[in-house]
Coordinates of C-alpha atoms and ligand atoms in Angstrom, one line a residue:
Chain A
M1 CA 165.9 -209.2 248.5
Q2 CA 168.5 -206.6 248.3
K3 CA 169.2 -203.6 250.5
I4 CA 170.8 -200.6 248.8
E5 CA 172.2 -197.8 251.0
D6 CA 172.9 -194.1 250.5
M7 CA 170.2 -193.5 247.9
V8 CA 169.1 -190.0 247.2
C9 CA 165.5 -188.9 247.9
T10 CA 164.3 -186.8 245.0
F11 CA 161.5 -184.9 246.6
C12 CA 162.5 -181.8 248.3
G13 CA 165.6 -179.5 248.3
C14 CA 167.1 -181.4 251.3
L15 CA 168.0 -184.1 248.8
C16 CA 168.6 -186.6 251.6
D17 CA 171.4 -189.0 250.5
D18 CA 171.2 -191.5 253.3
V19 CA 168.1 -193.5 252.2
T20 CA 168.1 -197.3 252.3
L21 CA 165.9 -199.0 249.8
T22 CA 164.9 -202.6 249.9
V23 CA 164.4 -204.1 246.5
E24 CA 162.7 -207.4 245.6
N25 CA 161.8 -208.6 242.1
N26 CA 162.7 -205.2 240.6
M27 CA 160.3 -203.5 243.0
I28 CA 161.0 -201.2 246.0
I29 CA 159.3 -202.8 249.0
A30 CA 160.7 -200.5 251.7
A31 CA 162.4 -197.1 252.1
D32 CA 164.2 -196.5 255.3
N33 CA 165.5 -193.2 256.8
C34 CA 163.2 -190.9 254.7
C35 CA 160.3 -188.9 255.9
T36 CA 156.6 -189.7 255.2
V37 CA 156.7 -187.6 252.0
G38 CA 159.9 -189.2 250.7
N39 CA 158.6 -192.6 251.6
A40 CA 155.4 -192.0 249.6
K41 CA 157.6 -190.9 246.6
F42 CA 159.6 -194.2 246.7
M43 CA 156.6 -196.3 247.1
G44 CA 154.6 -194.4 244.5
K45 CA 152.3 -196.4 242.1
N46 CA 150.0 -195.5 239.3
R47 CA 152.6 -194.6 236.7
L48 CA 151.3 -193.7 233.3
K49 CA 152.1 -196.8 231.2
T50 CA 152.4 -195.4 227.6
P51 CA 152.3 -192.0 226.0
I52 CA 148.8 -190.7 225.6
R53 CA 147.4 -188.2 223.2
K54 CA 144.1 -186.3 223.3
K55 CA 142.1 -186.5 220.0
D56 CA 138.6 -185.0 219.7
G57 CA 138.4 -184.6 223.4
A58 CA 139.3 -188.2 224.3
W59 CA 142.6 -189.8 225.3
E60 CA 144.2 -192.6 223.3
K61 CA 147.4 -194.5 223.7
V62 CA 150.2 -193.7 221.2
S63 CA 153.7 -195.0 220.7
Y64 CA 156.8 -193.1 221.8
E65 CA 157.7 -192.5 218.1
E66 CA 154.3 -190.9 217.5
A67 CA 154.6 -188.8 220.7
I68 CA 158.1 -187.6 219.6
D69 CA 156.9 -186.6 216.1
Y70 CA 153.9 -184.7 217.6
T71 CA 156.2 -182.9 220.0
V72 CA 158.7 -181.9 217.3
E73 CA 156.0 -180.7 215.0
T74 CA 154.2 -178.7 217.6
L75 CA 157.3 -177.0 219.0
L76 CA 158.7 -176.2 215.6
N77 CA 155.5 -174.8 214.3
A78 CA 155.0 -172.5 217.3
D79 CA 155.8 -168.8 217.1
R80 CA 156.3 -168.4 220.8
P81 CA 156.8 -171.7 222.6
L82 CA 157.2 -171.9 226.4
M83 CA 159.2 -174.7 228.0
F84 CA 158.3 -174.8 231.7
G85 CA 159.2 -177.0 234.7
W86 CA 162.7 -178.5 235.0
S87 CA 163.0 -178.6 238.8
G88 CA 161.9 -182.2 239.1
T89 CA 164.5 -183.6 236.6
H90 CA 168.2 -184.1 236.5
G91 CA 170.8 -181.7 235.2
E92 CA 171.5 -183.6 232.0
A93 CA 167.9 -183.2 230.9
Q94 CA 168.0 -179.5 231.8
C95 CA 171.0 -179.1 229.5
I96 CA 169.1 -180.5 226.6
G97 CA 166.1 -178.3 227.4
I98 CA 168.3 -175.2 227.0
H99 CA 169.8 -176.4 223.7
M100 CA 166.3 -177.2 222.4
N101 CA 165.0 -173.8 223.5
E102 CA 167.8 -172.0 221.7
L103 CA 167.0 -174.0 218.6
I104 CA 163.3 -173.1 218.6
G105 CA 163.8 -169.5 219.9
G106 CA 161.4 -170.0 222.8
V107 CA 161.2 -169.1 226.5
I108 CA 162.5 -171.5 229.1
D109 CA 161.5 -171.1 232.7
S110 CA 161.7 -173.3 235.8
T111 CA 159.5 -173.4 238.9
T112 CA 162.0 -171.0 240.4
S113 CA 159.8 -168.1 239.1
V114 CA 157.0 -169.3 241.5
C115 CA 159.2 -170.2 244.5
H116 CA 162.5 -168.5 245.1
G117 CA 162.6 -166.4 241.9
P118 CA 162.4 -163.2 244.1
S119 CA 165.2 -164.5 246.3
I120 CA 167.4 -164.7 243.2
L121 CA 166.5 -161.2 242.2
A122 CA 167.5 -160.1 245.7
I123 CA 170.8 -162.0 245.5
Q124 CA 171.5 -160.3 242.2
E125 CA 170.9 -157.0 243.9
V126 CA 172.8 -157.4 247.2
G127 CA 174.8 -160.7 247.1
H128 CA 174.5 -164.0 248.9
P129 CA 176.3 -164.7 252.2
G130 CA 175.7 -168.5 252.0
C131 CA 177.5 -171.7 253.1
T132 CA 176.9 -175.4 252.8
L133 CA 174.5 -177.3 255.1
G134 CA 177.5 -179.2 256.5
Q135 CA 178.9 -175.9 257.9
V136 CA 175.5 -175.2 259.5
K137 CA 175.3 -178.7 261.0
N138 CA 178.7 -178.6 262.5
R139 CA 179.1 -175.0 263.6
A140 CA 175.8 -173.2 263.9
D141 CA 174.6 -172.4 267.5
L142 CA 171.7 -170.2 266.3
I143 CA 169.2 -171.2 263.7
I144 CA 166.5 -168.9 262.3
Y145 CA 163.6 -170.1 260.1
W146 CA 161.9 -167.1 258.6
G147 CA 158.7 -167.6 256.7
S148 CA 159.5 -171.3 256.5
N149 CA 157.9 -174.3 258.0
P150 CA 160.4 -177.2 257.6
V151 CA 158.3 -179.6 259.6
E152 CA 155.8 -179.7 256.7
G153 CA 157.9 -178.5 253.7
H154 CA 161.3 -180.1 254.4
P155 CA 160.6 -182.7 257.0
R156 CA 164.2 -183.9 257.6
H157 CA 165.9 -180.5 257.5
M158 CA 165.8 -180.1 261.3
S159 CA 167.1 -183.6 262.0
R160 CA 169.8 -183.7 259.4
Y161 CA 171.2 -180.2 259.6
T162 CA 169.9 -178.0 262.4
V163 CA 167.8 -178.5 265.6
Y164 CA 168.3 -182.2 266.2
A165 CA 171.6 -182.8 264.4
D166 CA 175.0 -183.4 266.1
G167 CA 177.6 -180.7 265.4
Y168 CA 181.3 -181.5 265.2
F169 CA 182.3 -178.2 266.8
L170 CA 179.5 -178.2 269.4
E171 CA 179.7 -180.1 272.7
N172 CA 176.1 -180.7 273.0
A173 CA 174.5 -179.4 269.9
F174 CA 170.9 -180.0 270.9
K175 CA 171.3 -177.9 274.1
E176 CA 173.7 -175.3 272.7
R177 CA 171.6 -174.4 269.6
K178 CA 169.0 -171.8 269.9
V179 CA 166.1 -171.8 267.4
I180 CA 164.1 -168.7 266.3
V181 CA 161.1 -169.1 264.1
V182 CA 159.6 -166.0 262.5
D183 CA 156.2 -166.4 260.9
V184 CA 152.7 -165.0 260.5
R185 CA 151.2 -168.2 261.9
E186 CA 152.2 -170.5 264.7
T187 CA 153.3 -173.5 262.6
E188 CA 154.5 -176.9 263.9
S189 CA 158.0 -175.6 263.4
A190 CA 157.2 -172.5 265.6
K191 CA 156.1 -174.8 268.4
I192 CA 159.6 -176.2 268.9
A193 CA 161.4 -172.8 268.7
D194 CA 163.1 -171.2 271.7
E195 CA 161.7 -167.9 270.4
F196 CA 158.7 -167.6 268.2
V197 CA 158.3 -164.2 266.6
R198 CA 154.8 -163.7 265.2
V199 CA 154.8 -161.0 262.6
K200 CA 151.6 -159.4 261.3
P201 CA 150.9 -160.3 257.7
G202 CA 152.9 -158.1 255.4
G203 CA 155.2 -156.9 258.2
D204 CA 158.4 -158.9 257.5
Y205 CA 160.2 -156.0 255.8
A206 CA 159.5 -153.7 258.8
V207 CA 160.7 -156.3 261.3
L208 CA 163.9 -156.9 259.3
S209 CA 164.5 -153.2 259.2
A210 CA 164.0 -152.8 263.0
L211 CA 166.5 -155.6 263.6
R212 CA 169.0 -154.0 261.3
A213 CA 168.6 -150.8 263.2
I214 CA 169.1 -152.5 266.5
V215 CA 172.2 -154.4 265.3
R216 CA 173.6 -151.1 263.9
G217 CA 173.3 -149.5 267.4
K218 CA 170.3 -147.3 266.4
G219 CA 167.8 -149.2 268.5
D220 CA 166.4 -145.9 269.9
V221 CA 164.5 -145.3 266.6
V222 CA 162.5 -148.6 267.1
P223 CA 159.0 -148.0 268.4
E224 CA 157.1 -150.0 271.0
S225 CA 155.8 -152.5 268.5
V226 CA 156.8 -153.2 264.9
A227 CA 154.3 -155.2 262.8
G228 CA 152.9 -156.8 265.9
V229 CA 156.4 -157.7 267.4
S230 CA 157.2 -155.9 270.7
R231 CA 160.3 -153.8 271.0
E232 CA 161.4 -156.0 273.9
Q233 CA 161.3 -159.2 271.7
L234 CA 163.1 -157.4 268.9
F235 CA 166.0 -156.5 271.2
R236 CA 166.0 -160.1 272.6
V237 CA 166.2 -161.5 269.1
A238 CA 168.9 -159.0 268.0
D239 CA 170.9 -160.0 271.1
L240 CA 170.6 -163.7 270.3
C241 CA 171.9 -163.0 266.8
T242 CA 174.9 -160.8 267.8
S243 CA 175.9 -163.1 270.7
C244 CA 176.0 -166.4 268.8
K245 CA 179.2 -167.9 267.4
F246 CA 177.7 -168.9 264.1
G247 CA 174.1 -168.1 263.0
A248 CA 172.3 -169.5 260.0
L249 CA 169.1 -167.9 258.6
F250 CA 166.9 -170.1 256.5
F251 CA 164.0 -168.4 254.8
G252 CA 161.1 -169.7 252.9
L253 CA 158.2 -168.6 250.6
G254 CA 156.8 -166.5 253.6
L255 CA 159.2 -163.8 252.3
T256 CA 158.9 -164.3 248.5
M257 CA 155.2 -164.8 248.1
V258 CA 153.9 -161.8 250.0
K259 CA 153.9 -158.1 249.1
G260 CA 157.4 -156.7 248.8
K261 CA 158.6 -160.0 247.4
Y262 CA 162.3 -159.7 246.5
K263 CA 162.7 -156.5 248.6
N264 CA 161.9 -158.6 251.7
V265 CA 164.7 -161.0 250.8
S266 CA 167.1 -158.1 250.1
N267 CA 166.4 -156.8 253.6
A268 CA 167.1 -160.2 255.1
I269 CA 170.4 -160.4 253.3
E270 CA 171.3 -156.8 254.5
L271 CA 170.5 -157.9 258.0
V272 CA 172.9 -160.9 257.7
D273 CA 175.5 -158.6 256.2
E274 CA 175.1 -156.3 259.2
L275 CA 175.4 -159.3 261.6
N276 CA 178.7 -160.4 260.0
R277 CA 180.2 -157.2 261.6
H278 CA 179.6 -158.9 264.9
T279 CA 179.8 -162.7 264.3
K280 CA 179.5 -165.2 261.5
F281 CA 176.1 -165.4 259.9
T282 CA 174.8 -167.0 256.7
L283 CA 171.6 -167.2 254.8
T284 CA 170.1 -170.0 252.7
P285 CA 166.8 -170.1 250.8
M286 CA 164.8 -173.3 251.6
R287 CA 164.6 -174.5 248.0
G288 CA 161.5 -176.7 247.4
H289 CA 161.8 -179.0 244.4
W290 CA 164.7 -181.5 244.7
N291 CA 166.6 -180.1 241.7
V292 CA 165.3 -176.5 241.4
Y293 CA 168.7 -175.3 242.5
G294 CA 170.2 -177.4 239.7
S295 CA 167.9 -175.7 237.2
N296 CA 169.4 -172.3 238.2
E297 CA 172.9 -173.7 237.9
V298 CA 172.4 -175.3 234.5
F299 CA 170.5 -172.3 233.1
T300 CA 173.2 -169.9 234.4
W301 CA 176.2 -171.9 232.9
M302 CA 174.5 -172.2 229.6
T303 CA 172.7 -168.8 229.1
G304 CA 174.1 -166.5 231.8
Y305 CA 170.7 -166.3 233.5
P306 CA 169.1 -168.5 236.2
Y307 CA 165.5 -168.8 235.0
A308 CA 162.9 -167.1 232.8
V309 CA 165.3 -167.0 229.8
D310 CA 163.9 -165.8 226.5
F311 CA 165.6 -166.8 223.2
C312 CA 163.2 -165.1 220.8
R313 CA 165.9 -162.6 219.8
G314 CA 168.4 -165.4 219.1
V315 CA 170.3 -164.5 222.2
A316 CA 169.4 -165.0 225.8
F317 CA 167.2 -162.3 227.4
Y318 CA 166.1 -162.3 231.0
N319 CA 163.4 -160.1 232.6
P320 CA 161.3 -161.9 235.3
G321 CA 157.9 -160.3 235.3
E322 CA 158.0 -160.3 231.5
T323 CA 159.7 -163.5 230.5
S324 CA 158.5 -165.6 233.5
A325 CA 155.9 -168.4 232.9
I326 CA 153.0 -167.0 234.8
D327 CA 153.2 -163.6 233.0
I328 CA 153.6 -165.2 229.5
L329 CA 150.6 -167.5 230.1
A330 CA 148.4 -164.7 231.7
R331 CA 149.1 -162.5 228.7
K332 CA 148.1 -165.5 226.5
E333 CA 151.4 -164.9 224.6
C334 CA 152.7 -168.4 224.1
D335 CA 151.1 -170.6 221.4
A336 CA 152.6 -174.0 222.6
C337 CA 153.9 -175.3 225.9
L338 CA 156.2 -178.1 226.9
V339 CA 155.9 -179.0 230.5
V340 CA 158.8 -181.1 231.9
A341 CA 158.7 -182.5 235.5
S342 CA 156.3 -180.1 237.1
D343 CA 152.6 -179.4 237.5
P344 CA 151.4 -176.0 236.5
G345 CA 147.9 -177.4 236.3
A346 CA 148.0 -177.7 240.1
H347 CA 150.0 -174.7 241.0
F348 CA 149.3 -171.9 238.5
P349 CA 146.4 -169.4 238.8
R350 CA 143.3 -170.3 236.9
A351 CA 143.8 -167.9 234.0
C352 CA 147.2 -169.5 233.2
V353 CA 145.8 -173.0 233.3
E354 CA 143.0 -172.0 231.0
H355 CA 145.5 -170.7 228.4
L356 CA 147.4 -174.0 228.7
K357 CA 144.1 -175.7 227.8
D358 CA 143.7 -173.5 224.7
I359 CA 147.1 -174.1 223.2
P360 CA 148.9 -177.4 222.4
T361 CA 150.4 -178.5 225.7
I362 CA 152.8 -181.4 226.0
V363 CA 153.7 -183.0 229.4
I364 CA 156.8 -185.1 230.1
D365 CA 156.1 -186.7 233.5
P366 CA 155.9 -190.2 235.0
F367 CA 152.5 -189.7 236.6
Q368 CA 149.2 -188.2 235.5
S369 CA 149.1 -184.8 237.1
L370 CA 146.6 -182.0 237.2
T371 CA 148.3 -180.6 234.0
T372 CA 147.3 -183.9 232.2
P373 CA 143.6 -183.0 231.8
V374 CA 144.4 -179.7 230.0
A375 CA 147.3 -181.2 227.9
D376 CA 147.2 -182.7 224.5
L377 CA 150.0 -185.2 224.9
Q378 CA 151.8 -186.8 227.8
I379 CA 155.0 -188.9 227.6
P380 CA 155.8 -191.0 230.6
V381 CA 159.4 -191.3 231.7
G382 CA 161.4 -192.9 234.5
V383 CA 161.6 -191.4 237.9
T384 CA 165.1 -190.0 238.7
G385 CA 166.3 -191.8 241.8
I386 CA 164.2 -194.9 241.0
D387 CA 164.6 -196.0 237.4
A388 CA 166.4 -193.0 235.9
E389 CA 169.6 -191.3 237.0
G390 CA 171.5 -188.0 236.7
A391 CA 173.0 -185.1 238.6
A392 CA 171.1 -182.8 241.1
Y393 CA 172.0 -179.9 243.3
R394 CA 170.9 -179.7 247.0
M395 CA 169.5 -176.4 248.3
D396 CA 172.9 -175.3 249.4
G397 CA 174.4 -175.8 245.9
I398 CA 176.1 -179.2 246.6
P399 CA 175.9 -181.4 243.5
L400 CA 175.0 -185.0 244.1
K401 CA 174.8 -188.0 241.7
V402 CA 171.4 -189.6 241.8
N403 CA 171.6 -193.3 241.0
K404 CA 168.8 -195.6 240.0
V405 CA 167.8 -198.8 241.7
L406 CA 165.3 -200.4 239.3
H407 CA 165.4 -201.4 235.7
S408 CA 162.5 -200.3 233.5
D409 CA 161.6 -199.7 229.9
Y410 CA 160.8 -196.1 230.6
P411 CA 163.2 -193.7 229.0
G412 CA 164.8 -191.1 231.3
D413 CA 164.0 -187.4 230.8
A414 CA 167.4 -186.8 229.2
E415 CA 166.9 -189.7 226.8
I416 CA 163.4 -188.6 225.6
L417 CA 164.5 -184.9 225.3
S418 CA 167.6 -186.0 223.3
R419 CA 165.4 -187.9 220.9
I420 CA 163.1 -184.9 220.5
Y421 CA 166.1 -182.5 220.1
E422 CA 167.8 -184.8 217.5
R423 CA 164.6 -185.0 215.5
M424 CA 164.2 -181.3 215.6
M425 CA 167.8 -180.8 214.2
E426 CA 167.0 -183.3 211.4
V427 CA 163.9 -181.4 210.5
K428 CA 165.7 -178.1 210.5
G429 CA 168.5 -179.7 208.5
Q430 CA 171.2 -178.9 211.1
Chain B
M1 CA 133.9 -161.6 256.0
K2 CA 137.3 -160.6 254.4
F3 CA 140.4 -162.6 255.0
I4 CA 144.0 -162.9 253.8
M5 CA 144.5 -166.2 251.9
N6 CA 147.8 -167.9 252.7
T7 CA 148.7 -171.0 250.8
G8 CA 151.6 -173.5 251.4
R9 CA 152.9 -177.0 251.6
T10 CA 151.7 -179.6 254.1
V11 CA 153.0 -183.1 254.7
R12 CA 149.6 -184.5 253.6
Q13 CA 149.6 -182.6 250.4
G14 CA 153.2 -183.7 249.7
K15 CA 152.4 -187.3 250.4
H16 CA 149.7 -187.5 247.7
I17 CA 151.5 -185.4 245.2
E18 CA 151.7 -188.2 242.7
S19 CA 148.0 -189.0 242.8
K20 CA 146.6 -185.5 242.5
L21 CA 143.3 -186.7 241.0
G22 CA 142.7 -188.9 244.0
K23 CA 140.4 -188.2 246.9
A24 CA 143.1 -187.8 249.6
Y25 CA 144.9 -185.0 247.7
G26 CA 141.7 -183.1 246.9
D27 CA 140.5 -183.4 250.5
E28 CA 143.7 -181.8 251.7
T29 CA 143.9 -179.0 249.1
G30 CA 140.2 -178.3 249.4
T31 CA 140.5 -177.5 253.1
C32 CA 140.3 -174.0 254.5
Y33 CA 142.1 -173.7 257.8
M34 CA 140.8 -170.9 260.0
H35 CA 141.2 -169.5 263.5
P36 CA 138.3 -170.7 265.8
M37 CA 137.2 -167.1 266.6
D38 CA 136.8 -166.4 262.9
M39 CA 134.8 -169.6 262.5
L40 CA 132.6 -168.5 265.4
A41 CA 132.1 -165.1 263.7
L42 CA 131.2 -166.8 260.4
G43 CA 129.0 -169.3 262.1
V44 CA 130.7 -172.4 260.7
E45 CA 132.2 -175.4 262.4
A46 CA 134.9 -177.8 261.4
N47 CA 133.8 -180.0 258.5
E48 CA 131.2 -177.5 257.3
K49 CA 131.6 -175.8 254.0
V50 CA 132.6 -172.3 253.1
K51 CA 132.8 -170.5 249.8
A52 CA 135.8 -168.3 249.0
F53 CA 135.6 -165.5 246.4
T54 CA 138.1 -163.2 244.7
E55 CA 137.8 -161.0 241.7
V56 CA 138.9 -164.0 239.5
G57 CA 136.6 -166.8 240.8
E58 CA 135.1 -168.8 243.6
V59 CA 135.6 -172.2 245.2
V60 CA 133.9 -174.3 247.8
L61 CA 136.2 -175.6 250.7
M62 CA 135.8 -177.6 253.8
A63 CA 136.5 -175.5 257.0
A64 CA 139.0 -176.8 259.6
T65 CA 140.3 -175.3 262.8
D66 CA 143.9 -174.1 263.2
E67 CA 144.6 -172.1 266.3
G68 CA 148.1 -171.3 265.1
L69 CA 146.6 -168.9 262.4
P70 CA 146.1 -165.3 263.3
E71 CA 142.6 -164.0 263.1
G72 CA 141.8 -162.7 259.7
M73 CA 143.9 -165.2 257.8
I74 CA 142.9 -168.5 256.2
F75 CA 145.4 -171.2 255.1
I76 CA 144.8 -173.5 252.1
P77 CA 147.3 -176.2 251.2
Y78 CA 148.8 -175.8 247.7
G79 CA 146.7 -177.3 244.9
R80 CA 144.0 -176.6 242.4
H81 CA 141.4 -175.2 244.9
C82 CA 143.4 -172.2 246.1
N83 CA 144.7 -171.5 242.6
A84 CA 141.1 -171.4 241.3
I85 CA 140.7 -168.0 243.0
L86 CA 144.3 -166.7 242.6
S87 CA 145.0 -163.7 240.3
P88 CA 147.9 -164.2 237.9
T89 CA 149.1 -160.6 238.6
T90 CA 152.8 -160.7 239.5
H91 CA 153.6 -157.0 240.0
S92 CA 156.3 -157.5 237.4
T93 CA 158.2 -160.0 239.5
G94 CA 157.0 -163.3 238.0
M95 CA 155.5 -164.3 241.3
P96 CA 151.7 -164.1 242.1
D97 CA 150.5 -163.3 245.6
Y98 CA 150.3 -166.9 246.7
K99 CA 150.5 -165.9 250.4
D100 CA 148.8 -162.5 250.3
T101 CA 145.5 -162.4 248.5
V102 CA 142.3 -160.8 249.9
V103 CA 139.3 -163.2 249.8
E104 CA 135.7 -163.0 250.9
I105 CA 134.4 -166.0 252.8
V106 CA 130.8 -167.0 253.4
P107 CA 129.2 -170.2 254.7
T108 CA 127.7 -172.4 252.1
D109 CA 125.8 -175.7 251.5
E110 CA 127.2 -176.1 248.0
R111 CA 129.2 -179.2 247.3
R112 CA 133.0 -179.1 247.3
K113 CA 134.4 -180.1 244.0
S114 CA 137.3 -182.5 243.7
A115 CA 140.6 -181.4 241.9
A116 CA 139.5 -183.5 238.9
E117 CA 136.1 -181.7 238.8
L118 CA 137.8 -178.3 238.9
M119 CA 140.0 -179.3 235.9
E120 CA 136.8 -180.5 234.1
E121 CA 135.2 -177.2 234.8
M122 CA 138.0 -175.5 232.8
G123 CA 137.4 -177.9 229.9
G124 CA 140.1 -180.4 231.0
V125 CA 139.7 -184.2 230.4
P126 CA 141.3 -186.5 233.0
Y127 CA 142.8 -189.7 231.7
A128 CA 140.6 -192.5 233.0
E129 CA 143.1 -195.4 233.2
N130 CA 145.0 -193.9 236.2
Ligands
SF4_501 S1 163.3 -184.3 253.8 FE1 163.0 -184.1 251.6 S2 164.6 -185.1 250.6 FE2 164.6 -185.7 252.8 S3 163.5 -187.7 252.8 FE3 162.0 -186.0 253.2 S4 161.2 -185.4 251.2 FE4 163.0 -186.6 250.8

């Protein structure tokens, strides 16, 4: 039995790097320090054992060689291939994905387009007053979670970086820190807040505008109630924000998945900008998948754009709403799809999944997912952080090396993608 | 009755993310959380079934109480069930209305389908060995 410390949990954007794994006979028998979700990930079973291919409506086992040949042929024969996913794999695999997409002139998109894509659009519009989670942990005496429920979505965010964490520059962090939660529903996170602001559905933009007005000294224009929030509470919140030493606003999909989308986030950034005239204030999107931030970094270094990058013209083109996965599938535009480390079968609207079923769809994933039933081929790979390794970016943009603890015969994502890419180059005579 | 459908992550959904064809995942993602007053108005109790409709489809869910929700809003954990009735319209942003879709809810005696059955309904074929 061996205990291995400081392992990285590859589930959510917190990318907790303090996990202790107990390994016996090349199996993980215990995972300490992680949350229930991380624990389930490390103890996960039921991996797909070999590549599988659907023929005449039934699945059969195939070799890795056959699976690679099928993938190369399908993607090279497609007129408008889509390569989607990338947030649940390491940076090295993402790099190869971009090269491959350039070669085949396809569209490459990550799960960003269905999580914080609108946040990136807002950041491109008005900038990003961000900082690392270490700064928040050690300095912040005011934390705001807006449209985010970390208790369920990022279970250790509060204990590692905010509510329950010690702070180097705070005497008694737990007592000194105030917590504000803004949401349409009273979530578990809202229950532990000092101030819970319940906004009527669709009212975030108006509440952010009202706070901006108050912080600007124009509070007299604010009516008695804004989207269900009383004027009194708005002034109280504005006062907490301007009087803190260091405020950190974390926001979730409660801003990006409702009407207004990126405009809500722009308004939140403008509020933080305004607050920086009074004190120090930062803003961080609560990124979901463990390496979704990494996909934006890698895509940006290599193409100039963070997600939804279309190479059909031979050069990178970016226009979310047109070149994003949901739109391309809903328009039935793509004629083949490679899904890497994500599950559109579970998370995409019905019309998109029906189109995946109608075109050749290839999945690279360690587990059978809800995309498997509508796919034509699945190639199992190692799990990064267990039996595969590579680089990942935490939600605040900090890169971390993710090591492996087990040896297995599964290839990692980068290895399988390299083999596919090399074969494509051969076929194309490059 | 009309409601706003809000969808999102839950710990239980996250815990079973690697066995999505299993019962525990489908039980969680096939749950419709509602405010008790809305349940009273609809005449349903916890563990009774409701059917949700939108212009793109319908799905049967198990009702559950959540006093934290505002009246007029339902919450469904991310998964196949909520996406069976979600429109792919993104208003040119790339992002559908995952947290802001109007749905019609009625009580029903129909059977709730599992995630695998919902995939089969679309012509999907689950792989039997896992
Ligand atoms: S908070 Fe996220 S990264 Fe940390 S242990 Fe839990 S699931 Fe893993």
